[in-house]
XYZ file of C-alpha atoms in Angstrom:
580
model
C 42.803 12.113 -90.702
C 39.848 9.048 -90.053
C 42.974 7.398 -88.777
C 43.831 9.805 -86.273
C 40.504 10.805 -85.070
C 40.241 6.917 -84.343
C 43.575 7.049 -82.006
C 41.728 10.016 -80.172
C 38.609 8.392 -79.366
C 40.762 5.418 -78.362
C 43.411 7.355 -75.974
C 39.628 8.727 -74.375
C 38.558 5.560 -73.577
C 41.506 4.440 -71.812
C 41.651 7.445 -69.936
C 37.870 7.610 -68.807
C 38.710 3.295 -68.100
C 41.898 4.705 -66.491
C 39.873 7.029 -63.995
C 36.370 4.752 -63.486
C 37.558 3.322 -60.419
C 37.975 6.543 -58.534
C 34.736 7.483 -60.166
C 32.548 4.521 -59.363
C 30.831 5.241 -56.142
C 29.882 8.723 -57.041
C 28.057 7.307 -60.034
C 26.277 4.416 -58.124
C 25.100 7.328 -55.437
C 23.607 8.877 -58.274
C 22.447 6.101 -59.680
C 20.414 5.606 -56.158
C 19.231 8.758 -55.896
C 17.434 9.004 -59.515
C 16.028 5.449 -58.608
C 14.494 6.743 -55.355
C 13.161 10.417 -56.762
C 11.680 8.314 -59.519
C 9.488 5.934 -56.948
C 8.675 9.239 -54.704
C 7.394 10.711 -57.842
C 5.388 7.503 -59.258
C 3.990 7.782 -55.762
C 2.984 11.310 -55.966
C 0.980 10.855 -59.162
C -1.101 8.068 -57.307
C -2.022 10.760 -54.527
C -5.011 12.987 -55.463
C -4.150 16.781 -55.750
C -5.783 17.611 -53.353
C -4.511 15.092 -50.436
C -1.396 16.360 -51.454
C -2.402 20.039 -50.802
C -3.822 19.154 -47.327
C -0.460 17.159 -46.131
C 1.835 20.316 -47.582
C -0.608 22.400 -45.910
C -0.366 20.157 -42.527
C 3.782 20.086 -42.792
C 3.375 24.306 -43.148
C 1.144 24.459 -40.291
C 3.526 22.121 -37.773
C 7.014 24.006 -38.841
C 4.657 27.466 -38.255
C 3.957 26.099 -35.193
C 7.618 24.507 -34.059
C 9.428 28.002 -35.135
C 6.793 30.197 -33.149
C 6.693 27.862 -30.052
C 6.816 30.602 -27.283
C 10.887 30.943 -25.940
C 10.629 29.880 -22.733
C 13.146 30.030 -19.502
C 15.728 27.237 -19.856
C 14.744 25.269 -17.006
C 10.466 25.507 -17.668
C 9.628 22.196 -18.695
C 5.948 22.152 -20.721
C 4.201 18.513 -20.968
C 3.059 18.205 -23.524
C 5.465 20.364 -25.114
C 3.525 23.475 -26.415
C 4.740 22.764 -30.026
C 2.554 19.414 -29.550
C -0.365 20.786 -27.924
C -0.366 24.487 -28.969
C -1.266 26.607 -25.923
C -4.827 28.428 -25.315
C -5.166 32.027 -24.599
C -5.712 31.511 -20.961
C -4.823 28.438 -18.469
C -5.962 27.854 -15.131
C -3.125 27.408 -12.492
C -2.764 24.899 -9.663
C 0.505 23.777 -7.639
C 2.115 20.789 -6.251
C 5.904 21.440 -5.347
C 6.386 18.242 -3.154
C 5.044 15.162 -1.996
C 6.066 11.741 -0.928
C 5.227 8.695 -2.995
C 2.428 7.225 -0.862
C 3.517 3.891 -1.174
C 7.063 4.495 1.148
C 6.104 6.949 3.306
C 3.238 7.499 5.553
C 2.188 11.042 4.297
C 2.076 13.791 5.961
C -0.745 17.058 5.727
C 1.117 18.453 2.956
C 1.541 14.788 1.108
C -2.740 15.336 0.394
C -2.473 17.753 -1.367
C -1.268 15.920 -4.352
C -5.288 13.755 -4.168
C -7.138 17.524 -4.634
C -4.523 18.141 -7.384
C -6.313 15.085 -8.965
C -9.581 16.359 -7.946
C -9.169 19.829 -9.755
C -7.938 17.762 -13.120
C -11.732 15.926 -12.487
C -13.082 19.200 -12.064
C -11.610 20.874 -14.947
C -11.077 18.572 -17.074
C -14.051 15.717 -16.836
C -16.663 17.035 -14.849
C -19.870 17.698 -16.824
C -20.553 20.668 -15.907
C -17.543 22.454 -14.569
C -14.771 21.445 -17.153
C -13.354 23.917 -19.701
C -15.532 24.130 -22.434
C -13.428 24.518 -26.049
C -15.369 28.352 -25.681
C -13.526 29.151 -22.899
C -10.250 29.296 -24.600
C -8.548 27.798 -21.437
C -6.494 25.218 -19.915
C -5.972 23.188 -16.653
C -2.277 23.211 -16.433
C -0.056 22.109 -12.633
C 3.123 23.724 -12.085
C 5.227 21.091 -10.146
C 9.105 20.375 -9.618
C 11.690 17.465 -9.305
C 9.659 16.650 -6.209
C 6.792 15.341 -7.558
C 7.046 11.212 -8.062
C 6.745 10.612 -12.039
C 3.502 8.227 -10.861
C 1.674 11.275 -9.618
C 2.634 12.943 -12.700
C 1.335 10.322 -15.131
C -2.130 10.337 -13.695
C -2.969 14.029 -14.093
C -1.411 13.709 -17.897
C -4.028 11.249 -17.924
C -6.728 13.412 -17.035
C -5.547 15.712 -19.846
C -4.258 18.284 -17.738
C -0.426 19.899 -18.915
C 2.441 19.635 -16.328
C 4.760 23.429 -16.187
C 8.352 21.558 -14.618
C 10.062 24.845 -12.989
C 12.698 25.186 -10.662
C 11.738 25.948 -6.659
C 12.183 29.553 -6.233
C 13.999 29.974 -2.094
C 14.867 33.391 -0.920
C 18.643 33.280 -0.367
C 19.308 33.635 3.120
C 16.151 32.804 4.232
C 15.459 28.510 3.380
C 13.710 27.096 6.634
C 13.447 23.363 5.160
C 10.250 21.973 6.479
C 8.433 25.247 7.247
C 5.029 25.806 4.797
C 6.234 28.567 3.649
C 9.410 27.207 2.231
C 8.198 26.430 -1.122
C 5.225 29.077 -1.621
C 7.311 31.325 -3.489
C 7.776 28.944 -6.617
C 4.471 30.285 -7.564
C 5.807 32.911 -9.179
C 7.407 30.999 -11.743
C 3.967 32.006 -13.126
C 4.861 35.309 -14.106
C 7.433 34.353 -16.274
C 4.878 33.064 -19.159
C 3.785 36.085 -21.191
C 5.166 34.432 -24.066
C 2.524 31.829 -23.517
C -1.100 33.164 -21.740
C -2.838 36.125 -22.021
C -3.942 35.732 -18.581
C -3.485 33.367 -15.955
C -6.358 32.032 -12.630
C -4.166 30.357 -10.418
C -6.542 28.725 -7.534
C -5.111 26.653 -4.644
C -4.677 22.971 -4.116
C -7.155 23.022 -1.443
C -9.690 25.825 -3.052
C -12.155 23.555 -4.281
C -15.031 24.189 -6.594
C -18.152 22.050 -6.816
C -21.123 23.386 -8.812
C -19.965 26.811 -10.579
C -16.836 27.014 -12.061
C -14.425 29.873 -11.798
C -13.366 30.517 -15.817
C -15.884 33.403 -15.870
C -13.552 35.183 -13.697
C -11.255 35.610 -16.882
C -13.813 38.643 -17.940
C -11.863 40.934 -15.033
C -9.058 40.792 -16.799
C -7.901 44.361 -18.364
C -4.343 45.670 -18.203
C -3.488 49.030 -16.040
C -1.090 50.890 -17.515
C 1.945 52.231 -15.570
C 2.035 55.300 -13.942
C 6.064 55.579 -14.932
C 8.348 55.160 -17.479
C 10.107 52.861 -14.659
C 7.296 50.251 -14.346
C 5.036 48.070 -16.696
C 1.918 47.591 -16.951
C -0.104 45.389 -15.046
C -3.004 43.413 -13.635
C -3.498 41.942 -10.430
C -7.210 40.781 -8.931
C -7.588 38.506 -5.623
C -10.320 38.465 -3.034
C -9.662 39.754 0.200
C -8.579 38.251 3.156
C -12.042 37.223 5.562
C -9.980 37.148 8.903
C -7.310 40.237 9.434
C -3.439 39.548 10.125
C -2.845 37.586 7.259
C -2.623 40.479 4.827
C -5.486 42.578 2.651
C -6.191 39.853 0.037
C -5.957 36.061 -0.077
C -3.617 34.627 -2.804
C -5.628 31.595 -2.581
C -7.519 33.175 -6.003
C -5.066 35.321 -8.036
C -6.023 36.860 -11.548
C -3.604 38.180 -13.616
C -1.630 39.129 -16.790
C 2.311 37.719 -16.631
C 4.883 39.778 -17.158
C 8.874 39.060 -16.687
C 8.902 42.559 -15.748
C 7.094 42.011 -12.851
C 8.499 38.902 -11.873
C 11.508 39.892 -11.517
C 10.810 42.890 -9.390
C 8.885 40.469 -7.168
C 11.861 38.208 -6.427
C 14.099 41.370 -5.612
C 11.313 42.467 -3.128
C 11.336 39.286 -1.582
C 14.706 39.951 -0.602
C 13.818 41.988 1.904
C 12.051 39.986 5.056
C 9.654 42.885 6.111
C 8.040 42.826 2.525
C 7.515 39.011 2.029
C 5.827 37.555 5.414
C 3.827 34.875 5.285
C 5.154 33.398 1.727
C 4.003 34.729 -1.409
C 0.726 36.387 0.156
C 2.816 38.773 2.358
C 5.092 39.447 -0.740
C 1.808 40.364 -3.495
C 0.305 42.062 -0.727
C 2.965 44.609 -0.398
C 3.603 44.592 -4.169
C 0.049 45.356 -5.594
C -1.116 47.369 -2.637
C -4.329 49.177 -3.332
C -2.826 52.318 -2.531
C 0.843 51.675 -4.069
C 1.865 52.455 -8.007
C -0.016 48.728 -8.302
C -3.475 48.862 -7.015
C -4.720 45.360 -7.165
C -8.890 44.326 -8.018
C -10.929 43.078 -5.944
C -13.006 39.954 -6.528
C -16.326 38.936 -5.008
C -15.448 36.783 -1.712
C -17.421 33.947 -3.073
C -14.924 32.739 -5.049
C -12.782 31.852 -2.142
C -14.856 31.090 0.830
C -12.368 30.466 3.274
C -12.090 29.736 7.349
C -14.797 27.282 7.053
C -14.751 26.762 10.857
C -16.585 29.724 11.390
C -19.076 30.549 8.626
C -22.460 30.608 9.015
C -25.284 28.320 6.738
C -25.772 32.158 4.998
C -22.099 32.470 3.737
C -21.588 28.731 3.000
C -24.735 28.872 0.355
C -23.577 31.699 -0.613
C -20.324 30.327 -1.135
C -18.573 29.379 -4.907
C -15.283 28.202 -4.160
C -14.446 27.098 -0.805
C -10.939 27.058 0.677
C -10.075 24.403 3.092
C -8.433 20.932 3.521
C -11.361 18.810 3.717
C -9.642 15.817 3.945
C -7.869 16.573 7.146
C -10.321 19.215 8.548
C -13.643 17.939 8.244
C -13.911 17.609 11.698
C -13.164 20.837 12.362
C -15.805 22.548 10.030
C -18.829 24.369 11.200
C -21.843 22.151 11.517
C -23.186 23.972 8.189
C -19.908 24.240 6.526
C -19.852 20.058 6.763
C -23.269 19.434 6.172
C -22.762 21.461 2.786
C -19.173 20.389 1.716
C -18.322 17.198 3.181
C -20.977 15.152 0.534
C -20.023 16.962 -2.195
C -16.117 16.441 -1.455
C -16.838 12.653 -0.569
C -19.085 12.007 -3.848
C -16.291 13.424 -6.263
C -13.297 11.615 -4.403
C -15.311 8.281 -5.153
C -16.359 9.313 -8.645
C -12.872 10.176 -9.473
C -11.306 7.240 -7.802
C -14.484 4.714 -9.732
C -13.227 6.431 -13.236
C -9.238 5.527 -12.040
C -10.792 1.796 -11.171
C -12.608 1.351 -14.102
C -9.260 2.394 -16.251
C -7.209 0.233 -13.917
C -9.250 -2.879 -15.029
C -8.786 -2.388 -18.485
C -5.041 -1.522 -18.060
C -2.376 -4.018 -18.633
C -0.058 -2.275 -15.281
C -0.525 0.305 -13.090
C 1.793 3.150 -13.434
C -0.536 5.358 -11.483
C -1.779 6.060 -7.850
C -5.224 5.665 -7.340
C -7.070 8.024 -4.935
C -7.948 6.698 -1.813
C -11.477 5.206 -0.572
C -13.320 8.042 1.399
C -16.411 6.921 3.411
C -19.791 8.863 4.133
C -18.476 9.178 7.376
C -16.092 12.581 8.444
C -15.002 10.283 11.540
C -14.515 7.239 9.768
C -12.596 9.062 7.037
C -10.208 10.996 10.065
C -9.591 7.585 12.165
C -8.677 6.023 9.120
C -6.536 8.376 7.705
C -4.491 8.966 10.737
C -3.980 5.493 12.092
C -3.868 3.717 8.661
C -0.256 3.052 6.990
C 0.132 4.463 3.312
C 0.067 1.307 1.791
C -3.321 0.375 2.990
C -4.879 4.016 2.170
C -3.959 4.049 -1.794
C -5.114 0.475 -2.520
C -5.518 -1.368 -5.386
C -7.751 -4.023 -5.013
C -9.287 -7.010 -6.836
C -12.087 -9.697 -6.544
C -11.699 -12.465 -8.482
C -14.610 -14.887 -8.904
C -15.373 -17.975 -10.569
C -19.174 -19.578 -12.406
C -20.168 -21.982 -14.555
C -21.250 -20.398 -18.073
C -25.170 -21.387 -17.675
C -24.858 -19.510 -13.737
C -23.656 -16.506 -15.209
C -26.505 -15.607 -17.229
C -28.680 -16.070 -14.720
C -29.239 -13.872 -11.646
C -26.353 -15.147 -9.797
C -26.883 -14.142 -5.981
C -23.023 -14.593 -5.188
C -21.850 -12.968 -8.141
C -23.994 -9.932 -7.640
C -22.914 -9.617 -4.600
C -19.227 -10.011 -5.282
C -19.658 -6.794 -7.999
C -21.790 -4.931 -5.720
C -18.935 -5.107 -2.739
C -16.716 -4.112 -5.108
C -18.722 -1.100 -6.765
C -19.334 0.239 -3.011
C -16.998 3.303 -2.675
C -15.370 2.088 -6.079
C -13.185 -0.140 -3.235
C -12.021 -2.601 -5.796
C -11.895 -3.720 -9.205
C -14.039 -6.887 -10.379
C -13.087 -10.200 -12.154
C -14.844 -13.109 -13.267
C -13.414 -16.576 -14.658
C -16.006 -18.192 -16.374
C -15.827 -21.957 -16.417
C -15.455 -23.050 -20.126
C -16.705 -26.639 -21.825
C -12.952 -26.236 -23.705
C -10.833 -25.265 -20.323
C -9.106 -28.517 -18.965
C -7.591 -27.047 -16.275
C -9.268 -27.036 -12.812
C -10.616 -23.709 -11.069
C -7.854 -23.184 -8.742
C -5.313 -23.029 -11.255
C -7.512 -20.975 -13.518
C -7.842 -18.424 -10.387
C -3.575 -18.663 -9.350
C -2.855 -17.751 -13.076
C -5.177 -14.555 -12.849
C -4.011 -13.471 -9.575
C -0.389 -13.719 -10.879
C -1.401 -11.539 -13.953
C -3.181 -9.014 -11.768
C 0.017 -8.426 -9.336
C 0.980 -5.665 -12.294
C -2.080 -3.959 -11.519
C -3.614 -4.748 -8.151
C -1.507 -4.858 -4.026
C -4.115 -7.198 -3.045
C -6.454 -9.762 -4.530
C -9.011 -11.493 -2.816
C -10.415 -14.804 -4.356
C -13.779 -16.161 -3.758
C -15.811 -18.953 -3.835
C -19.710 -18.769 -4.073
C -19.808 -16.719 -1.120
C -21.974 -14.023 -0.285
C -21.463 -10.783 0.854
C -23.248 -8.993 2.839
C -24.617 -5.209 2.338
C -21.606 -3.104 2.454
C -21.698 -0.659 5.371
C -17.847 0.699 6.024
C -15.025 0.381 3.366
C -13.200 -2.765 2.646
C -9.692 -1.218 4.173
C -11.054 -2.255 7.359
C -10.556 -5.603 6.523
C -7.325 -4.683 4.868
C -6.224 -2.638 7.951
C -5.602 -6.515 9.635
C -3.321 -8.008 7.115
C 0.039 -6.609 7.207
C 1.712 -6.099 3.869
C 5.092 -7.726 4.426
C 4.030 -10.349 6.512
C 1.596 -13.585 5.740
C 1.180 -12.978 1.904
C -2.013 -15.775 1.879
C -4.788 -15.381 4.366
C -7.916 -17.923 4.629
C -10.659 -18.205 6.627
C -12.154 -20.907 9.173
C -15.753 -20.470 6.959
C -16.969 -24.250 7.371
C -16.336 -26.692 10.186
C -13.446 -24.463 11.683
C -11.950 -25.949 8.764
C -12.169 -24.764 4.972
C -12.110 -21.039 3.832
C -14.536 -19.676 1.105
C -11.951 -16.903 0.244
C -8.924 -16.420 0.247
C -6.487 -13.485 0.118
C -3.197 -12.453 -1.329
C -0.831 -9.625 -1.197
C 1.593 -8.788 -3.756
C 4.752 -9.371 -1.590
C 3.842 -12.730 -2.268
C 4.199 -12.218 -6.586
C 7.898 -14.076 -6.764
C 6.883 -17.026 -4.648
C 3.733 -17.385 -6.745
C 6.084 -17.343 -10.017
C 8.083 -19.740 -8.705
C 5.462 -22.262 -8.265
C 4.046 -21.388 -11.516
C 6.775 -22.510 -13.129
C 7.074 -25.736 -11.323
C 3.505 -26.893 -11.571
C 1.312 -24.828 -14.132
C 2.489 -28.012 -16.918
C 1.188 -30.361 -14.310
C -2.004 -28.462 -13.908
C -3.877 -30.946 -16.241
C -3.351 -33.568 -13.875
C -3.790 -32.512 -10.402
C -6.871 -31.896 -8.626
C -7.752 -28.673 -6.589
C -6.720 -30.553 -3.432
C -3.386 -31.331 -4.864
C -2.757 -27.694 -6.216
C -3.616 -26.273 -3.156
C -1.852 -28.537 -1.053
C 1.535 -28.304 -3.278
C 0.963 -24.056 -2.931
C 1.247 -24.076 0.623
C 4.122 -25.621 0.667
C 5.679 -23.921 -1.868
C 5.154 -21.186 0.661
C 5.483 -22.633 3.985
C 8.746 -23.910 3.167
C 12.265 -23.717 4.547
C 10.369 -22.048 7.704
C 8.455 -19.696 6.341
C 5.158 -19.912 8.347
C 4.392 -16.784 8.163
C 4.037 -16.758 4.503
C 0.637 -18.327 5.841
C -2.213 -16.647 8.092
C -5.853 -18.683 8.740
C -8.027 -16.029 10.347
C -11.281 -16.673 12.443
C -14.649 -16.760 10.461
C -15.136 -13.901 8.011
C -17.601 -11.548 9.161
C -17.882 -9.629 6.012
C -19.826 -12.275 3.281
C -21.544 -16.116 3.947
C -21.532 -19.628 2.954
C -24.390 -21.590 2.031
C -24.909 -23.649 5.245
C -26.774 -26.948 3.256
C -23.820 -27.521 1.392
C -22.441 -28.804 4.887
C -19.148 -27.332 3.011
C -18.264 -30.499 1.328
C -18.043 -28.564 -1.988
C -15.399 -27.078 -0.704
C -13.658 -29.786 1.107
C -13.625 -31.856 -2.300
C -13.182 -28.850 -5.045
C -14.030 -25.611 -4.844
C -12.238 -24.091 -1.692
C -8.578 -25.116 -0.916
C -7.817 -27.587 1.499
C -7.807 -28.259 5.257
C -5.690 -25.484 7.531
C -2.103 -25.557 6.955
């Protein structure tokens, strides 16, 4: 019996021995998992109960929020995504459906509209007194399409704002490509998010707003039920239209609730061409007509001031939101229309574009387009922006300078003036290279390694020696205006003896030569003098023909030298050599 229960337990072993192989890797994946449950839990006890709680809580609260994102249309695009950023109850509409990239193209009228884009973000978003308040239970969100450059785009995510990607809505049978109209009705993409707002304020790209904001509008907002089993219901409010032709209201201000219903009822209206004239505003016109199944509300004019060439100093102060495009029509406002508007629009355009500079110089690149400088002056402003190419409109620009450590804490004239140039219409971002008792390398090649470094940020850079500007009166793209991108990329000046240049300036065409004399010289930088760098520079870039890589202009009229130096400072160190 013993004997045979022994035989049994051995034939068992063999088998199980028999079968381990095939058995093996399940038992070392089991083997891994106990190992890694028993560290998770070991973990677990070291995290207090109720830090635990809270994270379970915070997983609950994310999948809540993933699983009850609102469905949206295929092709609607949210950034961020409203699982990220959880939607409010109400948003505040703007559009841009197309514009150039400013730094190919010269733009066109309808390429500014994408700079009052940016100034509604300001205005919603970081003005002090008109931005949404956390009370208001609203957004700022732009609807925009594949049109749009991604650069434009990055900027206003900046801001905060949310980009709505949709898809351009064209009446079949009717595309006119280039007429205004063309794109107008991709504002109704709008309708399409019940699932999303309560209500929506959509307000122009050129409907500006400067000291009251329009979120109190939201209290019009009550839904009008349908007067058949047919329809749904619905809320419409606008203000009406201040010159007749155009239509009874002016969709430059529309309140209202979305509703798919409606939207698509609109885009089988549109179909026919005696219900839709003049874009959208023809189309909601005839849709929501006061004495239709649709009656729309009407809103107090003040909210959308418009045909600013003809109001009086009355209406203008009475004004709220005023509808025009100041940057290309300044000079055709009425005398109190401009008096009232044109400082306000000017102070924001260089508070925005100071708040763009200021991020710019803490930035390692540029991945955005900064808003262009706009000067006191309507006619200054209107000369520029119609004979000036694109490139020299959105600038980028920096001034470096260089001091010793001891003139830095002191009231240093030249380096005052240098930061107050640059602080005048926010025209340019400011850099100083403090000399240092540890540095070895001389101030010229101090000054070509920043430059380099700022080419991922900045189109031009101007370097300077201790000159002195001058009070700023007009905006540095005058300067600009004479140095042709694509041509000379280092300009100098005949500042002492019609010889030596206190300045000078580079463009960023000029980025690859630069690295490739970097590379050649920087480890000789120890041992050459200013002279010598300067001197081996030019003809790094003079070479093989290439004059034109080189421009010495006439005396700059725009800063000054200290004249009892008898520029020999610069001759021997500080400025670069004689004319090339």
């Amino acid at each position: 019996m013993e004997h045979n229960l022994q035989n049994k337990h051995i034939t068992f072993v063999r088998r199980v021995a028999r079968r381990m192989p095939r058995y093996l890797p399940f038992a070392v994946l089991i083997l891994i998992f106990v190992g890694l449950a028993l560290i998770q839990i070991n973990r677990l006890k070291q995290i207090p109960l109720n830090e635990a709680a809270d994270a379970f809580q915070k997983f609950k609260e994310i999948n809540l929020l993933r699983n009850n994102a609102p469905r949206l249309p295929s092709d609607f695009i949210f950034e961020p995504s409203l699982s990220e950023r959880p939607p409010k109850r109400r948003a505040i509409f703007t559009a841009l459906f197309r514009a150039n990239d400013a730094h190919h193209v010269k733009p066109n009228d309808a390429d500014w509209f994408f700079t009052n884009v940016y100034l509604h973000a300001y205005t919603f978003l970081v003005d002090p007194v008109l931005r949404l308040k956390p009370d208001d239970d609203a957004e700022f969100v732009v609807m925009v399409t594949d049109m749009v450059p991604a650069s434009y785009i990055r900027a206003l995510l900046d801001f905060g704002a949310r980009i709505l990607k949709v898809p351009v809505i064209e009446i079949p049978g009717r595309e006119k490509p280039g007429d205004k109209y063309q794109y107008l009705y991709t504002k109704l993409n709008m309708y399409r998010l019940d699932r999303v707002f309560n209500a929506i304020l959509f307000v122009d790209v050129d409907l500006n707003f400067f000291k009251v904001s329009p979120v109190s509008l939201f209290r019009y907002v009550h839904p009008v039920s349908a007067v058949n089993e047919t329809d749904h219901p619905h809320f419409f409010a606008s203000t009406r239209e201040w010159a007749s032709g155009n239509g009874v209201f002016n969709t430059g201000v529309q309140l209202l609730i979305p509703s798919e219903f409606h939207y698509q009822a609109l885009k089988q209206l549109a179909l026919d061409p005696k219900k839709s004239k003049y874009g959208d505003q023809g189309l909601l016109n005839t849709y929501f007509h006061e004495k239709g199944p649709r009656p729309w509300l009407e809103l107090p004019q003040i909210w959308n001031t418009n045909h600013l060439e003809s109001r009086t100093q009355a209406e203008v102060t009475r004004g709220v939101g005023f509808h025009g495009k100041l940057w290309s029509e300044c000079k055709l406002l009425s005398k109190d229309s401009f008096k009232a508007l044109w400082p306000e629009y000017q102070t924001r355009m260089v508070t925005l574009r100071r708040l763009q500079m200021e991020k710019l110089a803490q930035a390692a690149s540029c991945n955005t387009t900064i808003m262009p400088i706009v000067p006191q002056s309507c006619e200054m402003w209107m000369d520029r922006m119609v004979k000036t190419a694109a490139d020299k409109i959105f600038l980028n620009i920096a001034l470096v300078s260089y001091t010793e450590s001891s003139n830095l804490k002191k009231d240093n004239q030249a380096i005052k003036s240098h930061r107050d140039f640059a602080d005048f219409y926010a025209q340019a971002s400011h850099f100083v290279i403090e000399e240092s008792s540890s540095e070895s390398l001389p101030r010229l090649a101090r000054q070509l390694k920043k430059v380099f470094h700022l080419f991922d940020r900045y189109d031009w850079i101007w370097v300077l020696d201790d000159v002195v500007f001058k009070t700023p009166s007009t905006p540095m793209h005058l300067e600009i205006n004479n140095l042709k991108s694509g041509g000379p990329h280092i300009h100098t000046f005949r500042d002492c003896d019609n010889k030596t240049s206190g300045s000078f300036i580079m463009n960023k065409d000029g980025q690859k030569k630069l690295e490739k004399y970097l590379n050649t010289f920087a480890p000789k930088f120890a041992e050459m003098s200013n002279e010598d760098i300067w001197k081996a520079l030019l003809e790094e870039f003079t070479k093989f023909g290439g004059k034109r890589s080189l421009k010495v202009m006439q005396k700059s009229e725009w800063y000054e030298i200290d004249s009892n130096i008898h520029c020999q400072p610069y001759l021997n160190s500080a400025i670069y050599g004689e004319r090339a």
